PDB file of N, CA and C in Angstrom:
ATOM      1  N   UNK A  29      27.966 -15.985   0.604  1.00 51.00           N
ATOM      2  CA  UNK A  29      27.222 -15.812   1.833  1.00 51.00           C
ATOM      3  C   UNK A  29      28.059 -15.135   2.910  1.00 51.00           C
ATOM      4  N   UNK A  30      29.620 -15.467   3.121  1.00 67.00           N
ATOM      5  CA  UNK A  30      30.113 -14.361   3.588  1.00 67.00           C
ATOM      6  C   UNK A  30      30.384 -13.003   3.989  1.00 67.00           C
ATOM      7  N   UNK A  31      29.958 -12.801   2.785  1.00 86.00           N
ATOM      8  CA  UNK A  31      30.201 -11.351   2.584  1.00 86.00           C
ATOM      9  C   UNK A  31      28.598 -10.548   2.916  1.00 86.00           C
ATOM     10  N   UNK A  32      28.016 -10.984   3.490  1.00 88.00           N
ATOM     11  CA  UNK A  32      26.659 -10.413   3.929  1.00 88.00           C
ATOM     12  C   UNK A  32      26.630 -10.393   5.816  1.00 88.00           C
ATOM     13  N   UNK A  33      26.328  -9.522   5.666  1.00 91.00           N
ATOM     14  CA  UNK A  33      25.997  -9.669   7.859  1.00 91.00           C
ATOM     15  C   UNK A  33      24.588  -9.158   8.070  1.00 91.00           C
ATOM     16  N   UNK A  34      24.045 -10.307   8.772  1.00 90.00           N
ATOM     17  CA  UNK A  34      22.824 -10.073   9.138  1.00 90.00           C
ATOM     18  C   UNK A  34      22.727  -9.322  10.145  1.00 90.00           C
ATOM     19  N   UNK A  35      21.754  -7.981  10.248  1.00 89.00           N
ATOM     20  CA  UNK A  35      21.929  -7.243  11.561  1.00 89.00           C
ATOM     21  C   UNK A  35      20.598  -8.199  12.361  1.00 89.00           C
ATOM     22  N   UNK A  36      20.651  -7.576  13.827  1.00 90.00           N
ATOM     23  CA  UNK A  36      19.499  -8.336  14.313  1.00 90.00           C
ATOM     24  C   UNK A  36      17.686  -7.798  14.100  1.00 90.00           C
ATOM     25  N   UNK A  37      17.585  -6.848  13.007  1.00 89.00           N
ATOM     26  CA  UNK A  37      16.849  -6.202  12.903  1.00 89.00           C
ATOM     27  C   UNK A  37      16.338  -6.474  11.306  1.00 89.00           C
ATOM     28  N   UNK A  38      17.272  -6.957  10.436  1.00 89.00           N
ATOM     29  CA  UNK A  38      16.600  -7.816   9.209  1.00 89.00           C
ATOM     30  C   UNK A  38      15.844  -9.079   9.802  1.00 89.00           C
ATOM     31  N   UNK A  39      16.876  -9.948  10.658  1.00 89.00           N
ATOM     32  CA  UNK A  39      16.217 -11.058  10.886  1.00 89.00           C
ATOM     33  C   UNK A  39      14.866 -10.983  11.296  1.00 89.00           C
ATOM     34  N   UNK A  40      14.809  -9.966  12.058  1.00 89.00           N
ATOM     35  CA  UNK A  40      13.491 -10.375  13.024  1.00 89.00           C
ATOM     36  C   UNK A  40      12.463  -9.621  11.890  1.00 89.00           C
ATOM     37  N   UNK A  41      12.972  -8.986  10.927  1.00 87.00           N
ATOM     38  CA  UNK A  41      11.615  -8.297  10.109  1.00 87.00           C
ATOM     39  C   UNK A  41      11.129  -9.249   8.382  1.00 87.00           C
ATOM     40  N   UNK A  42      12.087  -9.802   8.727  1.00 87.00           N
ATOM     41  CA  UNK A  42      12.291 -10.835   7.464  1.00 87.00           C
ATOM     42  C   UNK A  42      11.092 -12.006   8.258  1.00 87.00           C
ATOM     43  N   UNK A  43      11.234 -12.429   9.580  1.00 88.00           N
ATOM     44  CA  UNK A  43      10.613 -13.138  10.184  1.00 88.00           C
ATOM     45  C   UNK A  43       9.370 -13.016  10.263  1.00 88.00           C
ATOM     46  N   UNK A  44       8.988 -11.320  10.650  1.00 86.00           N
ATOM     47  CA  UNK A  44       7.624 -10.729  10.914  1.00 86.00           C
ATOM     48  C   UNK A  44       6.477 -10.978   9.680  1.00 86.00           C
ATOM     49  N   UNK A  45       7.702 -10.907   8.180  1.00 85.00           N
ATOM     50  CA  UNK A  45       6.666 -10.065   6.942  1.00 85.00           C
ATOM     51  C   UNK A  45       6.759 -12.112   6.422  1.00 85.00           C
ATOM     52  N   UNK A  46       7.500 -12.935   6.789  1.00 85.00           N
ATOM     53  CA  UNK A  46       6.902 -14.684   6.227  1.00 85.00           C
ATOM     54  C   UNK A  46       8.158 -14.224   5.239  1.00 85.00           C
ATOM     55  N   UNK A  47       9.269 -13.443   5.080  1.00 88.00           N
ATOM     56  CA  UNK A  47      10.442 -13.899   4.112  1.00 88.00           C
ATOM     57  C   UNK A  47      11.505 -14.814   4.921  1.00 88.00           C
ATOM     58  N   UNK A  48      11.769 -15.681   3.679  1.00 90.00           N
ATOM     59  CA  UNK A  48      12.856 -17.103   4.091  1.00 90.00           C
ATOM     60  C   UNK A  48      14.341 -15.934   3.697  1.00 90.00           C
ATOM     61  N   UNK A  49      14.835 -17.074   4.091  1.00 90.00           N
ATOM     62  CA  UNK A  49      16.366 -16.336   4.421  1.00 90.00           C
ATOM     63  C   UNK A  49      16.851 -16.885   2.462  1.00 90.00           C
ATOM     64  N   UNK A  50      16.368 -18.155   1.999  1.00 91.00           N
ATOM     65  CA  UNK A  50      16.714 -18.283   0.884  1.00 91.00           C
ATOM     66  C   UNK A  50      16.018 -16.936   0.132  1.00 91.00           C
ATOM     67  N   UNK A  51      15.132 -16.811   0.488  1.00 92.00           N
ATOM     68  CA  UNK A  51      14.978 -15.528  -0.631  1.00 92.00           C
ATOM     69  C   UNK A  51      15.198 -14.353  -0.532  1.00 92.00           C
ATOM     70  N   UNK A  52      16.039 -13.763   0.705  1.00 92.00           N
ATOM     71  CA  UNK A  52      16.726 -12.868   0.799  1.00 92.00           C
ATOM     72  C   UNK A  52      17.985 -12.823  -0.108  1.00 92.00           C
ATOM     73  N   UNK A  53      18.520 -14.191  -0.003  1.00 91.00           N
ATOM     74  CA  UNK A  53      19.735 -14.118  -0.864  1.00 91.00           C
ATOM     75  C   UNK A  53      19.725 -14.653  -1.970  1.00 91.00           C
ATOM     76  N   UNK A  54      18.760 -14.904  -2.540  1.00 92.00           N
ATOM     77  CA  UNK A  54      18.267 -14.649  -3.891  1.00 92.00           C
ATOM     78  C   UNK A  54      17.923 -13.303  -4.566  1.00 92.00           C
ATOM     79  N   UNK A  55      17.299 -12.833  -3.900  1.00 93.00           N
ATOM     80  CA  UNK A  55      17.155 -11.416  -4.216  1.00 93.00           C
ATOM     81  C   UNK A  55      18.689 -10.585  -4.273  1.00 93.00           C
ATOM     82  N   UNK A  56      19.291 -10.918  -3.193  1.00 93.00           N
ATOM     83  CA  UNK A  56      20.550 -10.152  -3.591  1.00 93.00           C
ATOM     84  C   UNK A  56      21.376 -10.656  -4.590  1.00 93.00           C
ATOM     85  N   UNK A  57      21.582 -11.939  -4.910  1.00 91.00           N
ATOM     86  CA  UNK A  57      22.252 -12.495  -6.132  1.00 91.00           C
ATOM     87  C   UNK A  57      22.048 -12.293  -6.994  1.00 91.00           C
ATOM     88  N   UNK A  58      20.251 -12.680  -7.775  1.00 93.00           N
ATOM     89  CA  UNK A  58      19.859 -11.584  -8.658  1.00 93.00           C
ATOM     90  C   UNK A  58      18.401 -11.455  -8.670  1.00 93.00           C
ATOM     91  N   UNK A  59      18.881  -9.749  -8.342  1.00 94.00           N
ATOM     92  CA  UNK A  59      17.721  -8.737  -7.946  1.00 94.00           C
ATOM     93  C   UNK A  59      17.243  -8.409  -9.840  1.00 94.00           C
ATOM     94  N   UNK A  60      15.393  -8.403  -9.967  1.00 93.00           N
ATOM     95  CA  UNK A  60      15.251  -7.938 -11.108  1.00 93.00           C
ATOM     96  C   UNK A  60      15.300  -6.670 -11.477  1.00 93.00           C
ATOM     97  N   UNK A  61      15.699  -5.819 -10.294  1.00 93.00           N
ATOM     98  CA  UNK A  61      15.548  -4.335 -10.300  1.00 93.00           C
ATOM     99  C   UNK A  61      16.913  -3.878  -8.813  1.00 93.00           C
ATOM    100  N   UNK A  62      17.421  -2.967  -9.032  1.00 95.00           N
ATOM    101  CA  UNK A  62      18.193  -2.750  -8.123  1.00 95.00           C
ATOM    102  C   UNK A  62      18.071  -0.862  -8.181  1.00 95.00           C
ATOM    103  N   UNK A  63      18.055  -0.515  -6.677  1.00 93.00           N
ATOM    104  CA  UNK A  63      18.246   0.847  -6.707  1.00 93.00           C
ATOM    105  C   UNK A  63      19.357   1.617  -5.719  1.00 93.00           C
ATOM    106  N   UNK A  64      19.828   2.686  -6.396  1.00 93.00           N
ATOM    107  CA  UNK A  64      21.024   2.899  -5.334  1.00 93.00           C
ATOM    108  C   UNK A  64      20.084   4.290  -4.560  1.00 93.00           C
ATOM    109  N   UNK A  65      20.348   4.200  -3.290  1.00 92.00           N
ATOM    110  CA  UNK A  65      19.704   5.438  -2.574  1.00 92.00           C
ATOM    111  C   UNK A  65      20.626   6.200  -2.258  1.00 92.00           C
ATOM    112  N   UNK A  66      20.435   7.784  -1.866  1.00 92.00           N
ATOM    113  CA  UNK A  66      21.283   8.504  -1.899  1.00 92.00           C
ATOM    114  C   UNK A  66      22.070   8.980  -0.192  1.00 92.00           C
ATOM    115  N   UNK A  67      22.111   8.033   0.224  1.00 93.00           N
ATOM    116  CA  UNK A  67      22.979   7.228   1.838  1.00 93.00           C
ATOM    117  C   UNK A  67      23.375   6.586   1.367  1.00 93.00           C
ATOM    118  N   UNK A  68      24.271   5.967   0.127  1.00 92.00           N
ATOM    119  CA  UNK A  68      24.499   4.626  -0.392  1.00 92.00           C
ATOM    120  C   UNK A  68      24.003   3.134  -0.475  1.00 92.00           C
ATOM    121  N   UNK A  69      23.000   3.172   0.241  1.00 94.00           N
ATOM    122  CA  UNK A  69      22.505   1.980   0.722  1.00 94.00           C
ATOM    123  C   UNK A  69      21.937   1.340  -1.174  1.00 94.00           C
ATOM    124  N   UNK A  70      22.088   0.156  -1.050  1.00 95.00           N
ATOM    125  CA  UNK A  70      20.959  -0.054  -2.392  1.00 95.00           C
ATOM    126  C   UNK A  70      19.599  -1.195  -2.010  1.00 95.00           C
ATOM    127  N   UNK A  71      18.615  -0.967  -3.017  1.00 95.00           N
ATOM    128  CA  UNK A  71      17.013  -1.681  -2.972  1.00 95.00           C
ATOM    129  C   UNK A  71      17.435  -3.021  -4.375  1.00 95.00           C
ATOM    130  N   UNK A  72      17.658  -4.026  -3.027  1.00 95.00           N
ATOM    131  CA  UNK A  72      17.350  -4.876  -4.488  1.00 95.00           C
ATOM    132  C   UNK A  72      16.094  -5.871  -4.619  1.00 95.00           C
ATOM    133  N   UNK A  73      15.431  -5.777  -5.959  1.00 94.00           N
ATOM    134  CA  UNK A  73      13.858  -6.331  -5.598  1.00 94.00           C
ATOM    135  C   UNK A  73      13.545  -7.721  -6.598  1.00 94.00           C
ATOM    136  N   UNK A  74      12.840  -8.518  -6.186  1.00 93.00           N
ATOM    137  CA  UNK A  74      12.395  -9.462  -6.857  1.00 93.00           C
ATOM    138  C   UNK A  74      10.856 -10.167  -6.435  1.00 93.00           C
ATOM    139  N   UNK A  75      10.363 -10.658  -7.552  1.00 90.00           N
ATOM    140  CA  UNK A  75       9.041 -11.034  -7.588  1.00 90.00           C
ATOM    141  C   UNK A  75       9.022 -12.612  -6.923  1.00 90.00           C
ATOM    142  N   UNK A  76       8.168 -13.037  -5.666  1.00 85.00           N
ATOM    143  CA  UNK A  76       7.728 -14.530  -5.538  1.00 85.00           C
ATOM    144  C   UNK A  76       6.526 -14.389  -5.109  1.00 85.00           C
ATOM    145  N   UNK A  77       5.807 -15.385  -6.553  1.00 78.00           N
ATOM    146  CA  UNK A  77       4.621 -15.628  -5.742  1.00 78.00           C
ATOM    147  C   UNK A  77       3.661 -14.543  -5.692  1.00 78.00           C
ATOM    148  N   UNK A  78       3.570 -13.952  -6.821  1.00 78.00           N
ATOM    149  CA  UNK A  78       2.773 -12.254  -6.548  1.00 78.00           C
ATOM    150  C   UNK A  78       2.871 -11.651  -5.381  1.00 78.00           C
ATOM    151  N   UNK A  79       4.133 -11.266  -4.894  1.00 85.00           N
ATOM    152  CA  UNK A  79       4.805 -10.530  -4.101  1.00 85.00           C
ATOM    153  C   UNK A  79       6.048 -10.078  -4.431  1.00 85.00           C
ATOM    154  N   UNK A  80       6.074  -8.777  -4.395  1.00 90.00           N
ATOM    155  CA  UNK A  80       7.375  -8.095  -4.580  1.00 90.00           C
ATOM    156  C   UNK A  80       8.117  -7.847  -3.050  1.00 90.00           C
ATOM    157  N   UNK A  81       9.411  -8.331  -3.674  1.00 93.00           N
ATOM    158  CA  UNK A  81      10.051  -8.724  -1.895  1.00 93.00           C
ATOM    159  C   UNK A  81      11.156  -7.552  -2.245  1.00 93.00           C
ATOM    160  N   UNK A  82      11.422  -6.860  -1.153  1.00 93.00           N
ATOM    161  CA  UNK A  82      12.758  -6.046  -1.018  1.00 93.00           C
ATOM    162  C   UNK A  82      13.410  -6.143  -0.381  1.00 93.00           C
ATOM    163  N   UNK A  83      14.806  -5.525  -0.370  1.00 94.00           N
ATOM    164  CA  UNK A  83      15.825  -6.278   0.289  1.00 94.00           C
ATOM    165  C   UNK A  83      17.215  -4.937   0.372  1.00 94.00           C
ATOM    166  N   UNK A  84      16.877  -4.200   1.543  1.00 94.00           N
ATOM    167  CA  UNK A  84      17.789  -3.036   1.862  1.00 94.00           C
ATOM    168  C   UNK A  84      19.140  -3.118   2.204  1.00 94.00           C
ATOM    169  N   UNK A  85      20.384  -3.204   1.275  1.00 95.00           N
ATOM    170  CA  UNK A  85      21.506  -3.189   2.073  1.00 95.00           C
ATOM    171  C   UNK A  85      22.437  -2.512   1.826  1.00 95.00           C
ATOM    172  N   UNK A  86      23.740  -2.481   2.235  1.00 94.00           N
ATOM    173  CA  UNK A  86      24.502  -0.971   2.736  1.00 94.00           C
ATOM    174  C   UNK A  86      26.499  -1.763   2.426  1.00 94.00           C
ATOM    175  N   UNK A  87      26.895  -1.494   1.550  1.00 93.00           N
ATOM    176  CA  UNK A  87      28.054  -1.901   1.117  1.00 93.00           C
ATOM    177  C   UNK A  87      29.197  -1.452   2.259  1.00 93.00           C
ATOM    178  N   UNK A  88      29.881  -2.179   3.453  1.00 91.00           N
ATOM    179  CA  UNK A  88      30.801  -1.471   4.333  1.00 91.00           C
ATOM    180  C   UNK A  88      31.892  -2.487   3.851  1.00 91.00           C
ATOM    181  N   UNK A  89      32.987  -1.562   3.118  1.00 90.00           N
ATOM    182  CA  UNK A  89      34.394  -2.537   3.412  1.00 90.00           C
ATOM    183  C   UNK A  89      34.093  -3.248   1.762  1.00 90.00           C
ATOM    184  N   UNK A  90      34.224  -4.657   2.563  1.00 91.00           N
ATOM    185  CA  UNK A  90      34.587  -5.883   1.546  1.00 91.00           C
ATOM    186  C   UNK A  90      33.084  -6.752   1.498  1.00 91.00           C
ATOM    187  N   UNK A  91      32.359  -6.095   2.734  1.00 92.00           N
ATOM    188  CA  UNK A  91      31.055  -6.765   3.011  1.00 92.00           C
ATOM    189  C   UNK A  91      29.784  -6.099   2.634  1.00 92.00           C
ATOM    190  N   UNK A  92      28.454  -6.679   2.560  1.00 92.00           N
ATOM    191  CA  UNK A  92      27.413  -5.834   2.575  1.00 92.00           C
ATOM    192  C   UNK A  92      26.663  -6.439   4.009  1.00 92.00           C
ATOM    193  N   UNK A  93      26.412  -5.216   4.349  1.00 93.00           N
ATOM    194  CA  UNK A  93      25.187  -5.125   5.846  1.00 93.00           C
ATOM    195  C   UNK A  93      23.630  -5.306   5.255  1.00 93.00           C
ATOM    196  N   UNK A  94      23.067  -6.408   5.541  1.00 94.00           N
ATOM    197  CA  UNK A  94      21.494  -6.254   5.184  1.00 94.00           C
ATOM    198  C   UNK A  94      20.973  -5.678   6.222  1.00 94.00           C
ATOM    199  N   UNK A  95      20.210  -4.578   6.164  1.00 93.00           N
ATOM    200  CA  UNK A  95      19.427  -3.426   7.001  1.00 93.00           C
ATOM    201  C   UNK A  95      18.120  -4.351   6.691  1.00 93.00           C
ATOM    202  N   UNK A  96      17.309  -4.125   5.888  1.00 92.00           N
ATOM    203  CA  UNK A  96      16.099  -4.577   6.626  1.00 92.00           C
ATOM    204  C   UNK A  96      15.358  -5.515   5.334  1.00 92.00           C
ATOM    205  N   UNK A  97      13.886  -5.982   5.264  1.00 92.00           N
ATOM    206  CA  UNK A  97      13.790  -6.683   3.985  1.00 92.00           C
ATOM    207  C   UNK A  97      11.819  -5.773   4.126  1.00 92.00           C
ATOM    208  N   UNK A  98      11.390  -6.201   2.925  1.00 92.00           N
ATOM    209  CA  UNK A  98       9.855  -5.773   3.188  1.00 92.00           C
ATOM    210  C   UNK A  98       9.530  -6.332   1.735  1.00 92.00           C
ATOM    211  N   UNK A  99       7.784  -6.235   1.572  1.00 89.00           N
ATOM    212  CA  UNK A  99       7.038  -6.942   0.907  1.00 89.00           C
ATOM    213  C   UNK A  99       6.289  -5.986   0.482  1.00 89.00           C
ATOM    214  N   UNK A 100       5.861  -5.891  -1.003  1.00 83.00           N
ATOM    215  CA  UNK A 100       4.190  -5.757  -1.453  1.00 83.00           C
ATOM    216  C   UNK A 100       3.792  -5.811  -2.082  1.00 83.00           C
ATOM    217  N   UNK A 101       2.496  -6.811  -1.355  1.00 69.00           N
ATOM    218  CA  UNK A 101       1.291  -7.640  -2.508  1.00 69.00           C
ATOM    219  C   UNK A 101       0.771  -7.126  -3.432  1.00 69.00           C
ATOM    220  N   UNK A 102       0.510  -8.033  -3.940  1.00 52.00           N
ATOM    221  CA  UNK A 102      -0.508  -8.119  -5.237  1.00 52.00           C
ATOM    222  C   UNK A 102      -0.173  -7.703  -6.272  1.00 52.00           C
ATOM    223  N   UNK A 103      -0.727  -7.610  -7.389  1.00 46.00           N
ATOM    224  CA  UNK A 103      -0.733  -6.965  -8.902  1.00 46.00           C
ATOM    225  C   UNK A 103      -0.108  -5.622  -8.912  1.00 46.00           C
ATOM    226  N   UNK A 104      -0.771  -5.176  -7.812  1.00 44.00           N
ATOM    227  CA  UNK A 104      -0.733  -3.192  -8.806  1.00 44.00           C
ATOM    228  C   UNK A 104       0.873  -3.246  -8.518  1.00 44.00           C
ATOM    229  N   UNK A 105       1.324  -3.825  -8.042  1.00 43.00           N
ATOM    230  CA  UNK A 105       3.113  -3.671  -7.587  1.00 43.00           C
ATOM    231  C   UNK A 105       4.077  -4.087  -8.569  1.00 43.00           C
ATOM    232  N   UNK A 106       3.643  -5.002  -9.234  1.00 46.00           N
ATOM    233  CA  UNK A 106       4.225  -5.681 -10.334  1.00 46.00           C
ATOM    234  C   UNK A 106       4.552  -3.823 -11.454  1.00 46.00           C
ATOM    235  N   UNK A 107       6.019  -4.221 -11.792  1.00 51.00           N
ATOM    236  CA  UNK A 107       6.391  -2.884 -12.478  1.00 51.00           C
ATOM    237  C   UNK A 107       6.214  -3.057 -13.909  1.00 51.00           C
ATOM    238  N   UNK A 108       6.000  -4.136 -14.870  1.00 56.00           N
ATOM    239  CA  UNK A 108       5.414  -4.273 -15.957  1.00 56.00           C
ATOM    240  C   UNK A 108       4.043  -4.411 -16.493  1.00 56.00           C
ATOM    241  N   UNK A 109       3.621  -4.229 -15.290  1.00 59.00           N
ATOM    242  CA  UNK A 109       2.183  -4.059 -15.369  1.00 59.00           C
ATOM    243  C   UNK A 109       1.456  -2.969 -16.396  1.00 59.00           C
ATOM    244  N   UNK A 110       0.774  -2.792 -17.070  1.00 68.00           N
ATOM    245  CA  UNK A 110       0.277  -1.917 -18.485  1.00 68.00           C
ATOM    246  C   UNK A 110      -0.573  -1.184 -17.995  1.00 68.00           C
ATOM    247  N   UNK A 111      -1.127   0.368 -17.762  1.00 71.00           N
ATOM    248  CA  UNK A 111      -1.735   1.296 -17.484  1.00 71.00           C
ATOM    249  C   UNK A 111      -3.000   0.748 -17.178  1.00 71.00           C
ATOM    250  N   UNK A 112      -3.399   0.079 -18.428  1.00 77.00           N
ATOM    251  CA  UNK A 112      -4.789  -0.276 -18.317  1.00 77.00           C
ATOM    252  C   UNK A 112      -5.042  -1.300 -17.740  1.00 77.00           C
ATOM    253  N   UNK A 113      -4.029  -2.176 -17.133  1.00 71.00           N
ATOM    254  CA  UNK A 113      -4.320  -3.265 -16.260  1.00 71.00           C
ATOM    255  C   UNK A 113      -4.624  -2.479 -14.895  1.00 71.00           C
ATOM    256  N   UNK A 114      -3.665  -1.434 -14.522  1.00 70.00           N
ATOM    257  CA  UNK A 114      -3.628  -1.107 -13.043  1.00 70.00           C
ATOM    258  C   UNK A 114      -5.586  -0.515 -13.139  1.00 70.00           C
ATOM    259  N   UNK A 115      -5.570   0.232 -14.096  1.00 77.00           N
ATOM    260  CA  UNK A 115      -6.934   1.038 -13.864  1.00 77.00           C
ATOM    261  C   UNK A 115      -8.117   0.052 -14.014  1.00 77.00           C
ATOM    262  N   UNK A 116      -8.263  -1.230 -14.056  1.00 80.00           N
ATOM    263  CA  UNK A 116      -9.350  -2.306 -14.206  1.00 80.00           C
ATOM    264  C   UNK A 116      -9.018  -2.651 -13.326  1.00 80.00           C
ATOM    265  N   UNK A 117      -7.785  -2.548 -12.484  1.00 74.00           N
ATOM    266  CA  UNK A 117      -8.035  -3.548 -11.462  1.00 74.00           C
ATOM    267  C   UNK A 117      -8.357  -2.453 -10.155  1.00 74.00           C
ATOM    268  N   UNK A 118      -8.536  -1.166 -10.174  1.00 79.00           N
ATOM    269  CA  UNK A 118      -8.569  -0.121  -9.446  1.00 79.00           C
ATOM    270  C   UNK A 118     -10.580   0.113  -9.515  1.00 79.00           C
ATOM    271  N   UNK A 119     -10.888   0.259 -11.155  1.00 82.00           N
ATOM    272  CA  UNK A 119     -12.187  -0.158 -11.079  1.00 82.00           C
ATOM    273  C   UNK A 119     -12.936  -1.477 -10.271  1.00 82.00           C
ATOM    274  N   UNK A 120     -12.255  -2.430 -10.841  1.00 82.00           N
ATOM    275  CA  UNK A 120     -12.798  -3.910  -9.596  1.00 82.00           C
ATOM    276  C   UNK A 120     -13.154  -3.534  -7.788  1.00 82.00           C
ATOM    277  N   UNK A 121     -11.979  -3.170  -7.559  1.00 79.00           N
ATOM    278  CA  UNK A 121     -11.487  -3.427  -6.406  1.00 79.00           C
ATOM    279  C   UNK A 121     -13.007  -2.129  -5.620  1.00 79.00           C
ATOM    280  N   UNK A 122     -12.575  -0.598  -6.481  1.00 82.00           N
ATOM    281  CA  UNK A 122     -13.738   0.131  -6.318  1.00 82.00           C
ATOM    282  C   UNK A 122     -15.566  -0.187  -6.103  1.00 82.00           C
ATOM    283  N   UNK A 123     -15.578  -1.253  -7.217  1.00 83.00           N
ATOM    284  CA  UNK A 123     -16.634  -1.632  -7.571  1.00 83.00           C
ATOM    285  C   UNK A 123     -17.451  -2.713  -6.277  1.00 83.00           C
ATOM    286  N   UNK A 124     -16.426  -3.260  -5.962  1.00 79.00           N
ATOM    287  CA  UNK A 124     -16.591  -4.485  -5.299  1.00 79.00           C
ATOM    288  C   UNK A 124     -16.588  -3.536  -3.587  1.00 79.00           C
ATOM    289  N   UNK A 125     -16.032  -2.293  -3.300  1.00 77.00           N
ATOM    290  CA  UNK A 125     -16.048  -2.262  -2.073  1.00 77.00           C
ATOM    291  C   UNK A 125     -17.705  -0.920  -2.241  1.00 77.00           C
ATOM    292  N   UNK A 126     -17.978  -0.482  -3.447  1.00 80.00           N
ATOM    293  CA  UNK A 126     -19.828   0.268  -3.399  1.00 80.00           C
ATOM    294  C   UNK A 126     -20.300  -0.905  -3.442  1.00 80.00           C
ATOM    295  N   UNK A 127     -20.300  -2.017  -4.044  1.00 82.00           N
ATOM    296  CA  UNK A 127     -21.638  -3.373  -3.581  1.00 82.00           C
ATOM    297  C   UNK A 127     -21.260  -3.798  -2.416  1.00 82.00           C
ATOM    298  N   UNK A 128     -20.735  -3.934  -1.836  1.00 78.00           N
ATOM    299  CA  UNK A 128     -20.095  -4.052  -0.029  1.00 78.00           C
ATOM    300  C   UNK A 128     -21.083  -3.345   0.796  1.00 78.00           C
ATOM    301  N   UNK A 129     -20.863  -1.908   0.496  1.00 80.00           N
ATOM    302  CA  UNK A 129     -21.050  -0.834   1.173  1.00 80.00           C
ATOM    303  C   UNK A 129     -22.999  -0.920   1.204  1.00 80.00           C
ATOM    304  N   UNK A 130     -23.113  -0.728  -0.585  1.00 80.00           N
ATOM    305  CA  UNK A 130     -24.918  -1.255  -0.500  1.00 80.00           C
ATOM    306  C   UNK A 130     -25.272  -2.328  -0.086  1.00 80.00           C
ATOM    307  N   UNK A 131     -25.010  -3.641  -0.057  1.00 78.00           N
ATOM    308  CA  UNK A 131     -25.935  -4.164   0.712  1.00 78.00           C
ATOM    309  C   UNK A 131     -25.803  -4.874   2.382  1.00 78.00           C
ATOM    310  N   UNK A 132     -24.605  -4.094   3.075  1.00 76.00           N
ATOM    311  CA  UNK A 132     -24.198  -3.774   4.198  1.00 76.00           C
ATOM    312  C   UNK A 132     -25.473  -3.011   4.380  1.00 76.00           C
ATOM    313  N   UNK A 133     -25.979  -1.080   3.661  1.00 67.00           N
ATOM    314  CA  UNK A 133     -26.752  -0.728   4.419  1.00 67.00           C
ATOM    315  C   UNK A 133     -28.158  -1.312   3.939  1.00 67.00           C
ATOM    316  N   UNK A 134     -28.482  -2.153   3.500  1.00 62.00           N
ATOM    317  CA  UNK A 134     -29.754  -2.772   3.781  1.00 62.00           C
ATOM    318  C   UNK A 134     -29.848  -3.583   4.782  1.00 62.00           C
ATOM    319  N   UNK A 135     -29.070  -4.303   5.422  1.00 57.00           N
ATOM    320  CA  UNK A 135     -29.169  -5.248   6.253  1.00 57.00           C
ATOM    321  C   UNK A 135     -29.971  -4.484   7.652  1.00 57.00           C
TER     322      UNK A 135
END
């Protein structure tokens, strides 16, 4: 836990999006996916709760700087997800907002 510095700009966005500070540093301990960006910074990501949580930070020195954290819901985010799951659930979601739409304009 040392070796991490919270800027004041994770905290308050970690706060905004409902992430706990335990699962920030879970995610960085172990991330199921990690990406290095090309500013050095790396994305490390993990699943709670059908939410994919991210977690931006920036290696200075002996320490890492957490820059910022973010979230996103639901299914289609999940990265093992199978082609044909994303496209049934793209049909649903479609389906469900034309019966919305029809009997909205009857009313």
């Amino acid at each position: 836990m040392d070796n991490f510095v919270w800027t004041k700009h994770v905290k308050q966005r970690s706060e905004q999006r409902g992430i706990t500070q335990n699962e920030v540093w879970s995610t960085l301990r172990h991330p199921e996916k990690t990406q290095v960006q090309s500013d050095g910074s790396y994305k490390f990501y993990k699943h709670y709760s059908g939410r994919l949580l991210g977690v931006v930070a920036r290696p200075q020195g002996n320490k890492w700087l957490i820059i910022t954290t973010f979230t996103k819901d639901g299914p289609r985010y999940h990265p093992k997800q199978p082609l044909i799951q994303k496209l049934v659930f793209k049909a649903v979601v479609s389906l469900g907002n034309f019966i919305s739409r029809l009997f909205s304009s009857k009313s």
